[in-house]
Amino acid sequence: MAKIGINLQKGKIDNQNDHEVIIGIDLGTTNSLVAYIDHCSNSPVCISNEGSKNLVPSVVHFGENGEIIIGEAAKKMLEINPSRTIFSAKRLMGKSYNDISHYSDFFSYNIIDDNTESLVKVNIDQKFYTPIELSSFILKELKHIAEIKLGKSITKVVITVPAYFNDSQRQATKDAGKLAGLDVLRIVNEPTAASLAYGIGLSPDEEKTIAVYDLGGGTFDISILSIQQGVFEVLATNGNTFLGGDDIDKVITEHWKSKYAIEINDQHSQQTIRLLAEQCKKLLSSNDNFEATFQTKTVALTRAEFDQLIAPIIAETISCCEKALKDANVQIGQIDEVLMVGGSTRTPAIKEAVGKFFNKTVNDQLNPDEVVALGAAVQANILAGNQKDILLLDITPLSLGIETMGGLMDVIIPRNSKIPIRAGRSYTTSKDGQTQLKISVYQGERDLIKDNRKLAEFILAGIPSMPAGLPKVEIQFLINADGILTVKAKELRSGVESSIEVKPQYGLSDSDVERMLLESLEHAKEDMHIRALTESVTEAKQMIEVTEKFLATHHVLLNETEIEATKAKIESLRKELTNTDRHIIQQSIEDLNQFTRPFAERVMDWAIGESMRGKKISD
Ligand code: ADP
Ligand code: MG
């Protein structure tokens, strides 16, 4: 049945089916949700699964008979059949086995360690599933839930990702959408979505700095956003990808085990006590005491005991908040709003601690489970053309550039640039008659490409044969609003062009990004030295090549002694190519340069003379 509503502002009848519905999806590590804008109330609402809960656990179970079960039913199978039940697939998005090998014990299912460079796969029976496929099963389920509720087919969506997700993780999320039969119009940062759900940033003249504290099931993220004229900019993110509600459950379980001398010998009791701990935690969000029976024993916990148990976890999140503020270069007093996101922020002690740290009452008006999905729906509505003038901005976590002569990194988009962004630079060939140019794209902060991470490589072919240095190749980097990079190369004289969309083979983890940044600082001095030396060697090589070419074409303008002396100077410069003191190389270059300068002038005079001879003087 089609819904009909009256738009009170416009005074006309709105037919729900007349609107193109774009849904918003929060594809979470623990739980996922789908939301849309209800055009009767003009506000975002989460869609529930046939009368049950809005939350769809992000769990995929592969049945023995080939059936694929998603959500609540799959979550139940975690206890019964853990090896065929996949949880936390989001942690694997855009990752290689190398990226996750140090925490592979975390997963109770079989992660394939075949080729360390390519994307991870999960093995069930004879089949191998990528995290993209696994996520697509969850997305398909959400699409299905929305289609049942709205009574029509849905194809367009907005999906949220953590603000720290890199290129390949964002791309993997988009691909998962595509695989689920969805057209992913935009990938939005989770904290940005949370902000939109609270209506912050929707009016063009609004200027705010906000903190989004997101404590979910297994991850913690703190983001500092600056919002100006409808532009959302992530100033900094921090957090811990292995800290969340699960850890709180674990602390309670351990406490009970030691307090009541409980022995756990099998996986089933382990799961049962874990679920009991989760129940206890949730109850203590609104009650002062919890009591239940486990096996034959009574297990209990008071709110005060609970608060004490989780104090270290809270402290860790607060220290992340400190770091994020520092990185964002923002003082606590400058934060206008603190938004609470994620199921675990229901715990009163957490709200209290966060409020105390930011010296502000936290904003927890909206359901913390739903906030991100609601915001995704708001963004979807903006994209549907129902709300104009809103832009989303992000920052690049690492510098992007290309390889230049001598294996140097030439940065085109520096780290921390706001995206979307377009930047370019001109390059030329190093050899005469060179008809193609290899463009290698790198990510990282080091001066030498060998220390950075290669993202892609492509060849610009078909450059007409010209002397070295004459072709003008413009290389352009474009990062779109989803954080996906396209590199274009065009030879301006001939118009030949080529481009590539950069889809890295596998992603970088936060710790990789951090490590790369730390290394770049550590090696800054040494890198600078190597860069300077490499530049001098490259310059020397070019000088030799140019001078030799000069001798070959213009020897008639030089006498024998001059030719011999020039050759000798070329040779002595050639000897210095292996020198590690760039000053000596530079001196030798200068020496050759000084010596040949008068010859170059001679050539100029000669060339002018020639051209004058060609001209007719009229009388
Ligand atoms: P994610 O973003 O990782 O998918 P969610 O935001 O859905 O996760 O949060 C899930 C976590 O929230 C779980 O650890 C769950 O136990 C916890 N949680 C849910 N309700 C409550 C509550 N009332 N009190 C405390 N924790 C809760
Ligand atoms: Mg979440």
XYZ file of C-alpha atoms and ligand atoms in Angstrom:
647
model
C 0.000 0.000 0.000
C 1.327 3.386 -0.926
C 1.679 5.929 1.810
C 0.224 9.363 1.401
C 1.231 12.289 3.548
C 0.594 15.967 3.612
C 3.524 18.300 3.508
C 2.419 21.056 5.881
C 5.060 23.522 4.726
C 4.216 23.256 1.060
C 0.562 22.513 1.715
C 0.452 19.748 -0.803
C -0.019 16.039 -0.770
C 3.157 14.024 -0.823
C 2.992 10.586 -2.255
C 5.757 8.492 -0.766
C 6.058 6.541 -3.989
C 6.720 9.657 -5.983
C 9.979 10.184 -4.168
C 13.042 8.368 -5.106
C 14.054 6.660 -1.893
C 17.747 6.466 -1.182
C 18.483 4.487 1.933
C 21.263 4.971 4.458
C 23.200 1.997 5.789
C 25.406 1.715 8.855
C 27.530 -1.322 8.055
C 28.877 -1.938 11.548
C 31.458 -4.321 12.966
C 28.944 -5.762 15.432
C 25.559 -4.536 14.201
C 24.234 -3.045 10.976
C 21.160 -0.927 10.354
C 19.221 0.608 7.528
C 17.312 3.903 7.659
C 15.390 6.182 5.325
C 13.719 9.561 5.427
C 10.060 9.237 6.092
C 8.503 11.911 3.927
C 5.440 12.245 6.093
C 7.429 13.279 9.139
C 10.417 14.425 7.084
C 12.729 12.777 9.570
C 15.032 9.774 9.441
C 13.787 6.464 10.809
C 15.399 3.065 11.143
C 13.695 0.168 9.467
C 13.065 -2.914 11.524
C 13.067 -6.464 10.400
C 9.442 -7.589 10.278
C 8.504 -6.307 13.675
C 11.692 -7.365 15.371
C 14.654 -5.191 16.295
C 16.229 -2.561 14.077
C 19.681 -3.963 14.668
C 20.899 -6.644 12.334
C 23.913 -8.374 13.884
C 26.742 -8.274 11.315
C 27.054 -12.036 11.353
C 26.910 -14.464 8.425
C 26.316 -18.155 9.001
C 26.922 -20.754 6.308
C 24.556 -23.678 6.858
C 25.566 -27.270 6.168
C 23.136 -27.369 3.238
C 24.503 -24.304 1.546
C 22.022 -21.829 3.009
C 23.321 -18.421 4.076
C 21.831 -16.964 7.257
C 22.274 -13.343 8.297
C 21.665 -11.386 11.492
C 20.079 -12.546 14.732
C 19.707 -16.163 13.631
C 23.323 -16.224 12.496
C 24.465 -14.712 15.801
C 22.894 -17.660 17.642
C 25.039 -19.981 15.541
C 28.173 -18.360 16.958
C 27.742 -20.579 19.997
C 26.745 -23.728 18.168
C 28.895 -23.634 15.061
C 31.612 -20.991 15.311
C 33.746 -22.241 12.433
C 30.920 -21.666 9.925
C 29.828 -18.368 11.422
C 31.539 -15.168 10.358
C 31.502 -12.098 12.611
C 33.504 -8.868 12.382
C 33.956 -9.158 8.604
C 34.369 -5.382 8.615
C 37.740 -5.831 10.300
C 38.919 -7.689 7.198
C 37.761 -5.149 4.612
C 40.540 -4.138 2.265
C 43.144 -6.103 4.217
C 45.738 -8.669 3.255
C 46.664 -11.646 5.383
C 49.816 -9.770 6.374
C 47.711 -6.943 7.749
C 45.730 -9.176 10.066
C 48.102 -12.074 10.800
C 49.022 -10.702 14.222
C 45.418 -10.912 15.386
C 44.189 -13.904 13.391
C 43.561 -15.744 16.706
C 40.708 -13.334 17.272
C 38.668 -15.023 14.547
C 37.076 -18.382 15.253
C 36.758 -19.109 11.522
C 39.329 -20.072 8.966
C 41.187 -17.195 7.365
C 43.308 -18.201 4.421
C 46.997 -17.497 4.517
C 47.858 -18.114 0.869
C 49.242 -15.084 -0.804
C 50.205 -12.488 1.760
C 49.918 -9.638 -0.732
C 46.354 -10.159 -1.875
C 43.094 -9.691 -0.028
C 42.199 -12.118 2.744
C 39.656 -14.837 2.191
C 37.575 -16.929 4.511
C 37.227 -20.632 3.871
C 33.933 -22.506 4.284
C 33.708 -26.000 2.812
C 35.185 -25.879 -0.662
C 34.496 -22.181 -1.082
C 36.503 -19.050 -0.386
C 34.823 -15.783 0.478
C 36.362 -12.328 0.432
C 35.298 -9.798 3.078
C 33.651 -7.927 0.193
C 31.356 -10.892 -0.479
C 30.686 -11.405 3.231
C 29.706 -7.760 3.640
C 27.585 -7.976 0.513
C 25.484 -10.708 2.169
C 24.758 -8.333 5.055
C 23.999 -5.469 2.665
C 21.647 -7.695 0.660
C 19.772 -8.519 3.854
C 19.432 -4.811 4.724
C 18.273 -4.058 1.175
C 15.685 -6.817 1.540
C 14.452 -5.439 4.893
C 14.060 -1.976 3.369
C 12.283 -3.302 0.290
C 9.732 -5.184 2.379
C 9.043 -2.125 4.525
C 8.867 0.390 1.682
C 7.171 -1.920 -0.759
C 9.446 -1.178 -3.658
C 12.786 -2.107 -5.021
C 15.729 -0.160 -3.671
C 18.988 0.321 -5.491
C 20.505 3.578 -4.306
C 22.308 3.777 -1.008
C 24.710 5.709 1.162
C 27.000 3.560 3.313
C 28.995 4.756 6.305
C 32.590 3.817 7.158
C 34.925 4.806 10.009
C 36.672 8.116 9.361
C 40.063 6.392 9.408
C 39.149 3.929 6.618
C 41.703 4.245 3.843
C 41.286 4.131 0.103
C 41.115 0.397 -0.288
C 38.761 -0.110 2.652
C 36.395 2.478 1.178
C 36.694 0.895 -2.239
C 36.024 -2.553 -0.732
C 32.878 -1.187 0.931
C 31.706 0.252 -2.388
C 32.399 -3.043 -4.117
C 30.414 -4.911 -1.464
C 27.495 -2.618 -2.249
C 27.830 -3.245 -5.958
C 27.902 -6.986 -5.340
C 24.689 -6.684 -3.328
C 23.028 -5.046 -6.326
C 23.272 -1.573 -4.874
C 24.419 1.661 -6.376
C 26.554 3.236 -3.657
C 26.114 6.950 -4.186
C 28.381 7.992 -1.395
C 30.607 6.617 1.303
C 30.187 8.796 4.386
C 32.289 8.935 7.518
C 30.468 7.570 10.563
C 31.113 10.668 12.748
C 29.868 12.897 9.944
C 26.700 10.810 9.745
C 26.262 11.081 13.521
C 26.549 14.831 13.251
C 23.963 14.954 10.454
C 21.583 12.818 12.511
C 21.765 15.456 15.240
C 21.069 18.080 12.607
C 24.461 19.670 13.122
C 25.883 21.167 9.960
C 22.635 21.351 8.076
C 22.342 25.096 8.025
C 24.851 26.929 5.842
C 25.791 29.599 8.379
C 26.582 27.162 11.157
C 30.133 26.984 12.508
C 30.949 24.310 15.060
C 33.690 22.072 16.343
C 32.378 18.784 17.646
C 33.664 15.570 19.182
C 32.064 12.257 18.269
C 32.723 9.527 20.841
C 31.829 6.151 19.331
C 32.152 3.043 21.502
C 30.666 0.030 19.715
C 30.989 -3.699 20.243
C 34.604 -4.144 19.319
C 35.956 -0.770 18.331
C 36.403 2.672 19.759
C 36.668 5.839 17.647
C 36.944 9.427 18.670
C 36.701 12.031 15.911
C 37.056 15.770 16.054
C 35.098 17.489 13.294
C 34.994 21.062 12.184
C 31.795 22.153 10.502
C 31.653 25.361 8.535
C 29.121 26.445 5.941
C 27.870 22.932 5.517
C 31.382 21.584 5.055
C 32.406 18.738 7.342
C 36.079 18.383 7.942
C 37.615 15.586 9.994
C 40.329 17.375 11.966
C 41.601 14.241 13.664
C 40.661 10.710 14.551
C 41.967 8.414 17.235
C 40.811 5.237 18.927
C 41.446 1.580 19.306
C 40.208 -1.000 16.803
C 40.227 -3.635 19.555
C 38.376 -1.931 22.363
C 34.625 -2.004 22.869
C 31.632 -3.582 24.535
C 33.094 -7.066 24.010
C 35.966 -6.116 26.303
C 33.522 -4.966 28.949
C 31.772 -8.362 28.740
C 35.156 -10.041 29.083
C 36.055 -8.060 32.203
C 32.781 -9.098 33.873
C 33.287 -12.758 32.884
C 36.808 -12.791 34.298
C 35.623 -11.130 37.480
C 32.940 -13.768 38.017
C 35.276 -16.611 37.197
C 37.702 -15.598 39.885
C 35.180 -14.406 42.450
C 32.977 -17.511 42.279
C 35.705 -20.017 41.379
C 33.963 -20.891 38.113
C 35.789 -23.273 35.798
C 35.022 -23.083 32.101
C 35.984 -26.176 30.145
C 33.959 -26.013 26.965
C 33.112 -23.468 24.326
C 29.399 -23.630 25.046
C 29.721 -22.553 28.699
C 32.188 -19.900 27.615
C 29.571 -18.417 25.276
C 26.811 -18.756 27.884
C 28.728 -16.889 30.554
C 29.737 -14.247 27.999
C 26.102 -13.652 27.031
C 25.170 -13.500 30.709
C 27.869 -10.885 31.232
C 26.490 -8.844 28.327
C 23.005 -9.084 29.824
C 24.380 -7.924 33.170
C 26.184 -4.974 31.555
C 23.048 -3.847 29.712
C 20.913 -4.155 32.815
C 23.360 -2.128 34.868
C 22.905 0.747 32.398
C 19.506 1.286 34.025
C 19.628 -0.694 37.296
C 21.895 -0.832 40.311
C 22.146 -4.595 40.766
C 22.355 -7.708 38.665
C 21.860 -11.268 39.835
C 21.528 -14.534 37.910
C 22.360 -18.193 38.106
C 25.195 -19.684 36.137
C 25.470 -23.474 36.316
C 24.625 -23.956 40.005
C 26.073 -20.718 41.291
C 24.579 -17.306 41.848
C 26.509 -14.610 40.051
C 25.965 -10.968 40.948
C 27.350 -7.513 40.261
C 26.501 -4.074 41.576
C 26.742 -0.856 39.572
C 29.570 0.328 41.838
C 31.570 -2.869 41.302
C 30.928 -2.680 37.575
C 32.124 0.928 37.376
C 35.318 -0.068 39.092
C 35.883 -3.023 36.760
C 35.581 -0.926 33.620
C 37.546 2.071 34.880
C 40.714 1.062 32.940
C 38.709 0.720 29.703
C 37.176 4.152 30.189
C 40.575 5.621 30.990
C 41.990 4.280 27.767
C 39.221 5.893 25.694
C 39.799 9.197 27.466
C 43.482 9.084 26.663
C 42.552 8.606 22.982
C 40.334 11.710 23.279
C 43.313 13.672 24.572
C 45.438 12.567 21.651
C 42.739 13.397 19.121
C 42.334 16.922 20.513
C 46.078 17.406 20.373
C 46.276 16.200 16.763
C 43.351 18.402 15.806
C 45.027 21.321 17.555
C 41.796 22.044 19.367
C 41.367 23.047 23.025
C 38.692 21.351 25.122
C 36.935 24.706 25.491
C 36.561 25.000 21.734
C 34.405 21.851 21.506
C 30.809 22.961 21.049
C 29.180 19.575 21.180
C 30.025 16.017 22.266
C 27.978 13.322 20.528
C 27.619 9.848 21.987
C 27.505 7.035 19.427
C 27.548 3.235 19.723
C 25.634 0.861 21.993
C 28.298 0.904 24.704
C 27.803 4.614 25.405
C 24.586 3.653 27.203
C 26.730 2.842 30.232
C 26.243 5.762 32.652
C 29.851 5.709 33.912
C 31.046 6.228 30.343
C 28.761 9.192 29.718
C 29.881 10.678 32.980
C 33.597 10.264 32.293
C 33.304 11.694 28.783
C 31.226 14.626 30.033
C 33.775 15.291 32.745
C 36.696 15.175 30.324
C 35.104 17.556 27.819
C 33.661 19.637 30.634
C 30.280 19.532 28.955
C 27.009 17.634 29.145
C 27.218 15.020 26.417
C 24.568 14.855 23.728
C 22.805 11.489 23.950
C 19.312 12.435 22.799
C 19.287 9.966 19.931
C 19.469 6.201 20.220
C 23.230 5.532 20.108
C 22.750 2.317 18.094
C 20.834 4.162 15.412
C 22.597 7.511 15.155
C 24.955 6.557 12.334
C 22.263 4.925 10.191
C 19.925 7.890 10.743
C 22.665 10.250 9.604
C 23.321 8.096 6.548
C 19.642 8.526 5.681
C 19.965 12.303 6.071
C 22.934 12.251 3.695
C 20.946 10.067 1.289
C 18.184 12.649 1.363
C 20.662 15.396 0.553
C 21.895 13.371 -2.411
C 18.346 12.807 -3.556
C 18.265 16.562 -4.026
C 16.084 17.315 -1.053
C 18.671 19.340 0.783
C 21.128 21.486 -1.100
C 24.462 23.120 -0.357
C 25.902 20.432 1.827
C 29.357 19.141 1.178
C 31.428 16.525 2.888
C 35.123 16.824 3.442
C 37.713 14.406 4.558
C 41.482 14.355 4.868
C 44.113 12.139 3.285
C 46.023 10.249 5.979
C 49.247 9.898 3.932
C 50.890 11.856 1.122
C 50.348 10.720 -2.444
C 52.844 11.178 -5.229
C 54.775 9.644 -8.080
C 58.238 8.276 -8.662
C 60.685 10.636 -10.333
C 64.275 10.129 -11.561
C 66.513 8.353 -9.087
C 63.676 6.661 -7.203
C 62.545 9.849 -5.497
C 59.037 10.449 -4.195
C 57.507 13.564 -5.682
C 54.504 14.463 -3.545
C 51.471 15.706 -5.475
C 48.867 15.636 -2.696
C 50.406 16.187 0.738
C 49.201 14.336 3.802
C 46.248 15.905 5.642
C 44.906 17.535 2.485
C 41.182 18.059 2.481
C 39.262 16.014 -0.024
C 37.758 16.144 -2.597
C 40.937 17.526 -4.091
C 42.576 17.900 -7.481
C 46.280 18.587 -7.864
C 48.714 18.309 -10.716
C 52.216 18.943 -11.931
C 54.114 18.871 -15.223
C 56.877 16.428 -15.994
C 58.967 15.661 -19.014
C 60.990 12.854 -20.557
C 64.610 12.163 -19.668
C 65.679 10.543 -22.934
C 65.614 11.646 -26.557
C 62.898 9.984 -28.597
C 61.229 8.530 -25.500
C 57.709 7.560 -26.564
C 56.364 6.313 -23.276
C 56.420 7.271 -19.655
C 55.878 4.940 -16.740
C 53.872 6.538 -13.976
C 54.183 4.873 -10.584
C 51.918 6.095 -7.832
C 53.039 5.907 -4.215
C 51.638 6.641 -0.771
C 53.826 7.602 2.195
C 56.005 10.225 3.799
C 59.499 9.045 2.955
C 61.712 10.722 0.354
C 62.583 7.507 -1.422
C 59.805 5.551 -3.100
C 61.329 2.267 -1.980
C 60.328 3.190 1.585
C 56.778 4.092 0.613
C 53.880 1.978 -0.533
C 53.163 1.480 -4.208
C 49.514 1.947 -5.113
C 49.519 1.635 -8.868
C 51.513 1.905 -12.033
C 50.525 2.683 -15.578
C 52.116 3.681 -18.843
C 51.443 6.738 -20.927
C 52.258 5.471 -24.414
C 52.169 7.093 -27.821
C 54.174 10.215 -27.024
C 55.537 11.425 -30.380
C 59.298 11.121 -30.632
C 60.844 14.379 -29.373
C 64.146 15.432 -27.827
C 64.401 14.843 -24.075
C 62.795 17.561 -22.032
C 60.447 18.721 -24.783
C 57.290 16.705 -24.107
C 55.120 18.249 -21.470
C 53.349 15.581 -19.463
C 50.783 16.830 -17.051
C 49.974 14.433 -14.246
C 46.815 15.033 -12.319
C 45.657 13.444 -9.082
C 41.994 13.565 -8.225
C 40.554 12.255 -4.977
C 36.786 12.232 -5.020
C 34.485 12.653 -2.041
C 34.636 8.916 -1.342
C 38.391 9.117 -0.987
C 39.092 7.232 -4.201
C 42.065 8.366 -6.248
C 42.199 8.722 -10.019
C 45.496 9.544 -11.706
C 45.545 11.069 -15.177
C 48.507 11.703 -17.428
C 48.390 13.822 -20.577
C 51.108 14.861 -22.981
C 50.083 18.392 -23.810
C 51.842 18.793 -27.171
C 50.303 15.692 -28.722
C 47.212 15.314 -26.575
C 47.806 11.627 -25.804
C 46.404 10.689 -22.443
C 45.886 7.816 -20.087
C 44.382 7.392 -16.665
C 43.914 4.893 -13.908
C 41.567 4.559 -10.980
C 43.673 3.502 -8.067
C 42.323 0.461 -6.342
C 45.112 -0.723 -4.110
C 45.606 -4.468 -3.763
C 45.196 -4.330 -0.033
C 44.723 -1.767 2.657
C 46.876 -0.209 5.290
C 45.872 -0.631 8.893
C 45.856 2.327 11.270
C 49.024 0.987 12.775
C 50.604 0.896 9.308
C 49.737 4.515 8.735
C 51.111 5.347 12.150
C 54.279 3.329 11.538
C 54.855 4.999 8.174
C 54.504 8.432 9.747
C 56.825 7.580 12.627
C 59.408 6.154 10.253
C 59.290 9.246 8.127
C 60.084 11.383 11.164
C 62.779 9.013 12.338
C 64.496 8.984 8.975
C 63.839 12.585 8.046
C 67.478 13.647 8.245
C 68.878 10.637 6.475
C 66.150 10.893 3.833
C 66.946 14.531 3.217
C 70.571 13.636 2.684
C 69.738 10.823 0.267
C 67.265 13.006 -1.581
C 69.824 15.777 -2.041
C 72.460 13.297 -3.163
C 70.096 11.614 -5.607
C 69.113 14.958 -7.030
C 72.755 15.883 -7.568
C 73.522 12.565 -9.252
C 70.487 12.959 -11.507
C 71.528 16.485 -12.383
C 75.083 15.309 -13.108
C 73.810 12.554 -15.416
C 71.628 15.000 -17.276
C 74.515 17.463 -17.549
C 76.732 14.755 -19.072
C 74.031 13.735 -21.533
C 73.280 17.299 -22.599
C 76.953 18.179 -23.002
C 77.690 15.070 -25.037
C 74.770 15.842 -27.274
C 76.036 19.375 -27.614
C 79.476 18.136 -28.664
C 77.943 15.822 -31.223
C 75.785 18.462 -32.898
C 77.865 21.606 -32.549
C 81.475 20.416 -32.744
C 82.078 22.688 -35.747
C 81.775 25.713 -33.486
C 84.524 24.444 -31.150
C 88.245 23.943 -31.736
C 90.101 20.717 -31.025
C 91.505 21.829 -27.619
C 88.093 22.971 -26.472
C 86.560 19.660 -27.485
C 89.254 17.662 -25.667
C 88.989 19.803 -22.526
C 85.206 19.422 -22.496
C 85.503 15.642 -22.860
C 87.987 15.562 -19.975
C 85.600 17.529 -17.766
C 82.741 15.198 -18.699
C 84.880 12.256 -17.672
C 85.807 13.752 -14.334
C 82.144 14.465 -13.634
C 81.297 10.888 -14.614
C 83.815 9.659 -12.029
C 82.015 11.607 -9.313
C 78.667 9.896 -9.995
C 79.414 7.327 -7.299
C 80.627 9.907 -4.803
C 78.546 10.134 -1.639
C 79.417 13.774 -1.024
C 76.923 15.777 -3.007
C 78.969 18.953 -2.633
C 81.808 17.437 -4.659
C 79.348 16.333 -7.362
C 77.780 19.779 -7.369
C 81.218 21.374 -7.727
C 82.071 19.153 -10.654
C 78.740 20.016 -12.332
C 79.415 23.707 -11.824
C 82.911 23.281 -13.232
C 81.614 21.706 -16.443
C 78.821 24.248 -16.620
C 81.213 27.219 -16.326
C 83.486 25.795 -18.931
C 80.795 25.165 -21.537
C 78.756 28.335 -20.986
C 80.730 30.407 -23.536
C 80.160 27.649 -26.107
C 76.455 27.802 -25.534
C 76.575 31.554 -26.114
C 78.468 30.928 -29.312
C 75.689 28.599 -30.446
C 73.083 31.232 -29.619
C 74.917 33.873 -31.671
C 75.256 31.423 -34.480
C 71.587 30.507 -34.340
C 70.536 34.160 -34.369
C 72.860 34.759 -37.322
C 71.316 31.830 -39.137
C 67.797 33.040 -38.567
C 68.711 36.569 -39.695
C 70.167 35.125 -42.853
C 66.851 33.497 -43.550
C 64.948 36.739 -43.371
C 64.512 38.999 -46.304
C 65.063 42.672 -45.688
C 62.787 44.710 -47.773
C 63.907 47.999 -49.133
P 29.218 -1.533 16.255
O 29.241 -0.094 15.926
O 30.564 -2.083 16.612
O 28.539 -2.369 15.224
P 27.110 -1.069 18.273
O 27.158 0.393 18.249
O 25.898 -1.727 17.759
O 28.394 -1.741 17.639
O 27.345 -1.496 19.795
C 27.260 -2.805 20.224
C 27.706 -2.879 21.668
O 26.837 -2.095 22.492
C 27.694 -4.293 22.214
O 28.907 -4.552 22.901
C 26.530 -4.247 23.192
O 26.710 -5.159 24.260
C 26.576 -2.822 23.681
N 25.326 -2.382 24.295
C 24.080 -2.456 23.746
N 23.147 -2.011 24.622
C 23.830 -1.642 25.745
C 23.429 -1.118 27.017
N 22.149 -0.902 27.311
N 24.387 -0.859 27.950
C 25.687 -1.092 27.660
N 26.116 -1.604 26.492
C 25.200 -1.885 25.543
Mg 29.034 1.584 14.923
